[in-house]
Coordinates of C-alpha atoms in Angstrom, one line a residue:
Chain A
X200 CA 15.7 -4.5 3.7
X201 CA 15.3 -0.7 3.2
X202 CA 13.8 0.9 6.2
X203 CA 11.5 3.9 5.7
X204 CA 10.9 6.5 8.4
X205 CA 8.6 9.5 8.5
X206 CA 8.4 12.6 10.5
X207 CA 6.4 13.8 12.2
X208 CA 4.3 10.8 13.2
X209 CA 1.3 13.2 13.5
X210 CA 0.6 16.9 13.2
X211 CA -2.3 19.2 13.8
X212 CA -3.0 21.9 11.3
X213 CA -5.7 24.3 10.1
X214 CA -7.4 24.7 6.8
X215 CA -5.2 26.8 4.6
X216 CA -2.0 25.8 6.3
X217 CA 1.1 24.7 4.4
X218 CA 2.0 21.2 5.5
X219 CA 5.3 19.3 5.0
X220 CA 6.0 15.7 5.7
X221 CA 9.4 14.1 5.5
X222 CA 10.2 10.5 4.5
X223 CA 13.7 9.0 4.9
X224 CA 15.1 5.8 3.5
X225 CA 17.9 3.8 5.2
X226 CA 19.8 3.7 1.9
X227 CA 19.6 5.5 -1.4
X228 CA 16.6 4.7 -3.5
X229 CA 17.0 7.2 -6.3
X230 CA 13.5 8.6 -7.0
X231 CA 11.7 5.3 -6.4
X232 CA 9.5 6.9 -3.8
X233 CA 5.7 7.1 -3.8
X234 CA 3.2 8.9 -1.5
X235 CA -0.2 7.8 -0.6
X236 CA -3.2 9.3 1.3
X237 CA -5.3 7.0 3.4
X238 CA -8.6 7.6 5.2
X239 CA -10.2 5.1 7.6
X240 CA -12.2 2.4 5.9
X241 CA -11.2 3.7 2.4
X242 CA -8.8 2.5 -0.2
X243 CA -5.4 4.2 -0.1
X244 CA -4.9 6.7 -2.8
X245 CA -1.7 7.3 -4.8
X246 CA -0.8 11.0 -4.8
X247 CA 2.8 11.2 -5.9
X248 CA 5.0 8.7 -7.8
X249 CA 8.7 8.8 -8.7
X250 CA 9.2 11.3 -5.9
X251 CA 7.8 14.3 -7.6
X252 CA 5.3 13.2 -10.3
X253 CA 1.6 14.1 -9.5
X254 CA -0.7 11.1 -10.1
X255 CA -3.6 11.8 -12.5
X256 CA -6.6 13.1 -10.6
X257 CA -4.6 14.2 -7.5
X258 CA -5.0 17.9 -6.6
X259 CA -2.2 20.2 -7.6
X260 CA -1.8 21.4 -4.0
X261 CA 0.1 18.2 -3.4
X262 CA 3.7 18.1 -4.4
X263 CA 6.7 15.9 -3.8
X264 CA 10.4 16.4 -3.9
X265 CA 13.7 14.8 -3.0
X266 CA 16.0 12.0 -4.1
X267 CA 18.4 9.5 -2.6
X268 CA 17.4 9.1 1.0
X269 CA 15.3 12.2 1.9
X270 CA 11.9 13.1 0.5
X271 CA 9.1 15.5 1.3
X272 CA 5.4 15.7 0.6
X273 CA 4.0 19.2 0.7
X274 CA 0.4 20.3 0.8
X275 CA 0.4 23.9 -0.2
X276 CA -3.0 24.9 1.3
X277 CA -4.6 22.2 3.5
X278 CA -8.3 21.5 2.6
X279 CA -10.9 19.9 4.8
X280 CA -10.7 16.7 2.7
X281 CA -7.0 16.4 3.3
X282 CA -7.3 15.3 6.9
X283 CA -5.9 11.8 6.6
X284 CA -2.9 9.6 7.1
X285 CA 0.0 9.9 4.6
X286 CA 2.5 7.3 4.0
X287 CA 5.5 6.8 1.7
X288 CA 6.6 3.7 -0.1
X289 CA 9.9 2.7 -1.7
X290 CA 9.6 0.7 -4.9
X291 CA 13.4 0.6 -5.5
X292 CA 13.9 -3.0 -4.3
X293 CA 12.1 -5.9 -2.8
X294 CA 10.9 -6.4 -0.2
X295 CA 8.8 -3.2 -0.9
X296 CA 8.6 -1.2 2.3
X297 CA 6.4 1.5 3.6
X298 CA 6.8 4.4 6.0
X299 CA 4.8 4.2 9.3
X300 CA 2.6 7.1 8.3
X301 CA 1.9 10.6 9.3
X302 CA -1.6 11.5 10.6
X303 CA -2.8 15.0 9.8
X304 CA -5.7 16.1 11.9
X305 CA -7.5 19.3 12.6
X306 CA -6.0 21.8 15.1
Chain B
X112 CA -11.9 3.7 -13.2
X113 CA -10.4 0.5 -11.9
X114 CA -12.0 -0.9 -8.7
X115 CA -10.6 -3.7 -6.5
X116 CA -12.6 -5.5 -3.9
X117 CA -11.3 -8.0 -1.4
X118 CA -13.4 -10.9 -0.2
X119 CA -12.9 -13.9 2.1
X120 CA -13.4 -15.2 5.6
X121 CA -13.0 -12.7 8.4
X122 CA -12.1 -15.3 10.9
X123 CA -9.5 -18.0 10.5
X124 CA -8.4 -20.6 13.0
X125 CA -4.7 -20.9 14.0
X126 CA -2.7 -23.3 11.9
X127 CA -5.2 -23.1 9.0
X128 CA -4.9 -21.4 5.7
X129 CA -6.1 -17.8 5.0
X130 CA -7.6 -17.4 1.6
X131 CA -8.6 -14.1 0.1
X132 CA -9.7 -13.1 -3.4
X133 CA -9.5 -9.7 -5.0
X134 CA -12.0 -9.0 -7.8
X135 CA -10.9 -6.4 -10.4
X136 CA -13.6 -4.3 -12.2
X137 CA -13.3 -1.5 -14.7
X138 CA -10.2 -2.9 -16.3
X139 CA -8.5 -6.0 -17.4
X140 CA -6.3 -8.0 -15.1
X141 CA -4.0 -8.9 -18.0
X142 CA -0.6 -7.3 -18.6
X143 CA -0.5 -6.0 -15.1
X144 CA 1.1 -6.8 -11.7
X145 CA -1.1 -7.4 -8.7
X146 CA -0.1 -7.2 -5.1
X147 CA -1.2 -8.0 -1.6
X148 CA -0.3 -5.8 1.4
X149 CA -1.4 -6.0 5.0
X150 CA -1.6 -3.9 8.1
X151 CA -1.5 -5.5 11.6
X152 CA -3.3 -3.6 14.3
X153 CA -1.3 -0.7 15.5
X154 CA 1.5 -1.4 13.0
X155 CA 2.6 -0.2 9.6
X156 CA 1.9 -1.6 6.2
X157 CA 3.7 -4.8 5.3
X158 CA 4.2 -5.9 1.7
X159 CA 3.2 -9.6 1.1
X160 CA 4.1 -10.0 -2.5
X161 CA 2.9 -9.7 -6.1
X162 CA 2.1 -11.7 -9.2
X163 CA 2.2 -10.8 -12.8
X164 CA -0.9 -11.8 -14.7
X165 CA 1.0 -14.5 -16.4
X166 CA 2.0 -16.1 -13.1
X167 CA 5.5 -15.0 -12.2
X168 CA 5.7 -14.0 -8.6
X169 CA 7.8 -12.1 -6.0
X170 CA 7.2 -12.6 -2.3
X171 CA 8.3 -11.0 0.9
X172 CA 11.2 -13.3 2.1
X173 CA 9.7 -13.2 5.6
X174 CA 6.5 -14.8 4.4
X175 CA 7.7 -16.6 1.3
X176 CA 7.5 -20.1 2.7
X177 CA 3.8 -19.7 3.5
X178 CA 2.5 -17.4 0.7
X179 CA 1.0 -18.1 -2.7
X180 CA -0.4 -15.4 -5.0
X181 CA -2.2 -16.4 -8.1
X182 CA -4.1 -14.8 -10.9
X183 CA -7.3 -16.0 -12.7
X184 CA -7.6 -14.1 -15.9
X185 CA -10.9 -15.8 -16.8
X186 CA -12.5 -14.3 -13.7
X187 CA -10.5 -11.1 -13.5
X188 CA -9.5 -12.0 -10.0
X189 CA -6.3 -12.7 -8.1
X190 CA -5.9 -14.5 -4.8
X191 CA -3.8 -14.8 -1.7
X192 CA -3.2 -18.0 0.3
X193 CA -1.3 -17.9 3.5
X194 CA -0.7 -21.2 5.3
X195 CA -0.2 -22.1 8.9
X196 CA -1.5 -18.8 10.2
X197 CA -1.0 -17.5 13.8
X198 CA -2.3 -14.5 15.7
X199 CA 0.5 -12.5 14.2
X200 CA -1.3 -12.8 10.8
X201 CA -4.3 -10.8 12.1
X202 CA -4.4 -7.7 10.0
X203 CA -6.3 -5.7 7.5
X204 CA -5.4 -7.2 4.1
X205 CA -5.4 -5.0 1.0
X206 CA -5.1 -5.9 -2.7
X207 CA -3.6 -3.4 -5.1
X208 CA -2.5 -3.0 -8.7
X209 CA 1.2 -2.8 -9.2
X210 CA 4.2 -4.8 -8.5
X211 CA 7.7 -3.3 -8.3
X212 CA 6.1 0.0 -8.9
X213 CA 3.6 2.6 -7.5
X214 CA 0.3 1.0 -6.5
X215 CA -2.2 3.1 -8.4
X216 CA -5.4 1.3 -7.4
X217 CA -6.2 -0.3 -4.0
X218 CA -9.1 -2.2 -2.5
X219 CA -10.5 -0.7 0.7
X220 CA -9.2 -3.7 2.8
X221 CA -10.7 -6.6 4.6
X222 CA -10.1 -7.5 8.3
X223 CA -8.9 -11.0 8.9
X224 CA -8.6 -12.2 12.5
X225 CA -6.8 -15.4 13.5
X226 CA -8.4 -16.9 16.5
X227 CA -9.8 -20.2 17.7

């Protein structure tokens, strides 16, 4: 199975901050990496697919980069509605696996 | 937009079968893959498996012996059955659109507790 890790596990930030989250895969997954936003009690939301493609409807302040085993999600200017948990997912091979999540809260 | 809604019992007894349904609205269930994912308390997301609308499936090997995912195109629904449940199956269960791909639409999740 491909293991996914994320760092940091949590971070505190202020509105307007630039935020970067890292996701690592235990083996190369090409660009088969997706990022989601999840708020408590809500459906998770796809933000980025194929490592760097912005999902329709996702704000342009979200961007993704990377390939192989290391990936990043960047929020260019954190907005109040961005406080949430972010997790990555590899869709390269089954079993599909997810990162443990990064919780972004208010400093 | 597509909406997914999970439904089913919130409490299941040990050794019994967990059964959940996901109702899809705002789009057709046909020509798509449909998945189930769960999150045990305090743990990360675990992929359970997916089914194509036509019936072909792919399951997590760790659950494969106990899982069945099926699609009912007439009702625009798909379902999950997990047999012989234990406390370790207590989790929030999510349905989502997608298979071996990004999951572009998710339900908001339903809590299932396994307890006598």
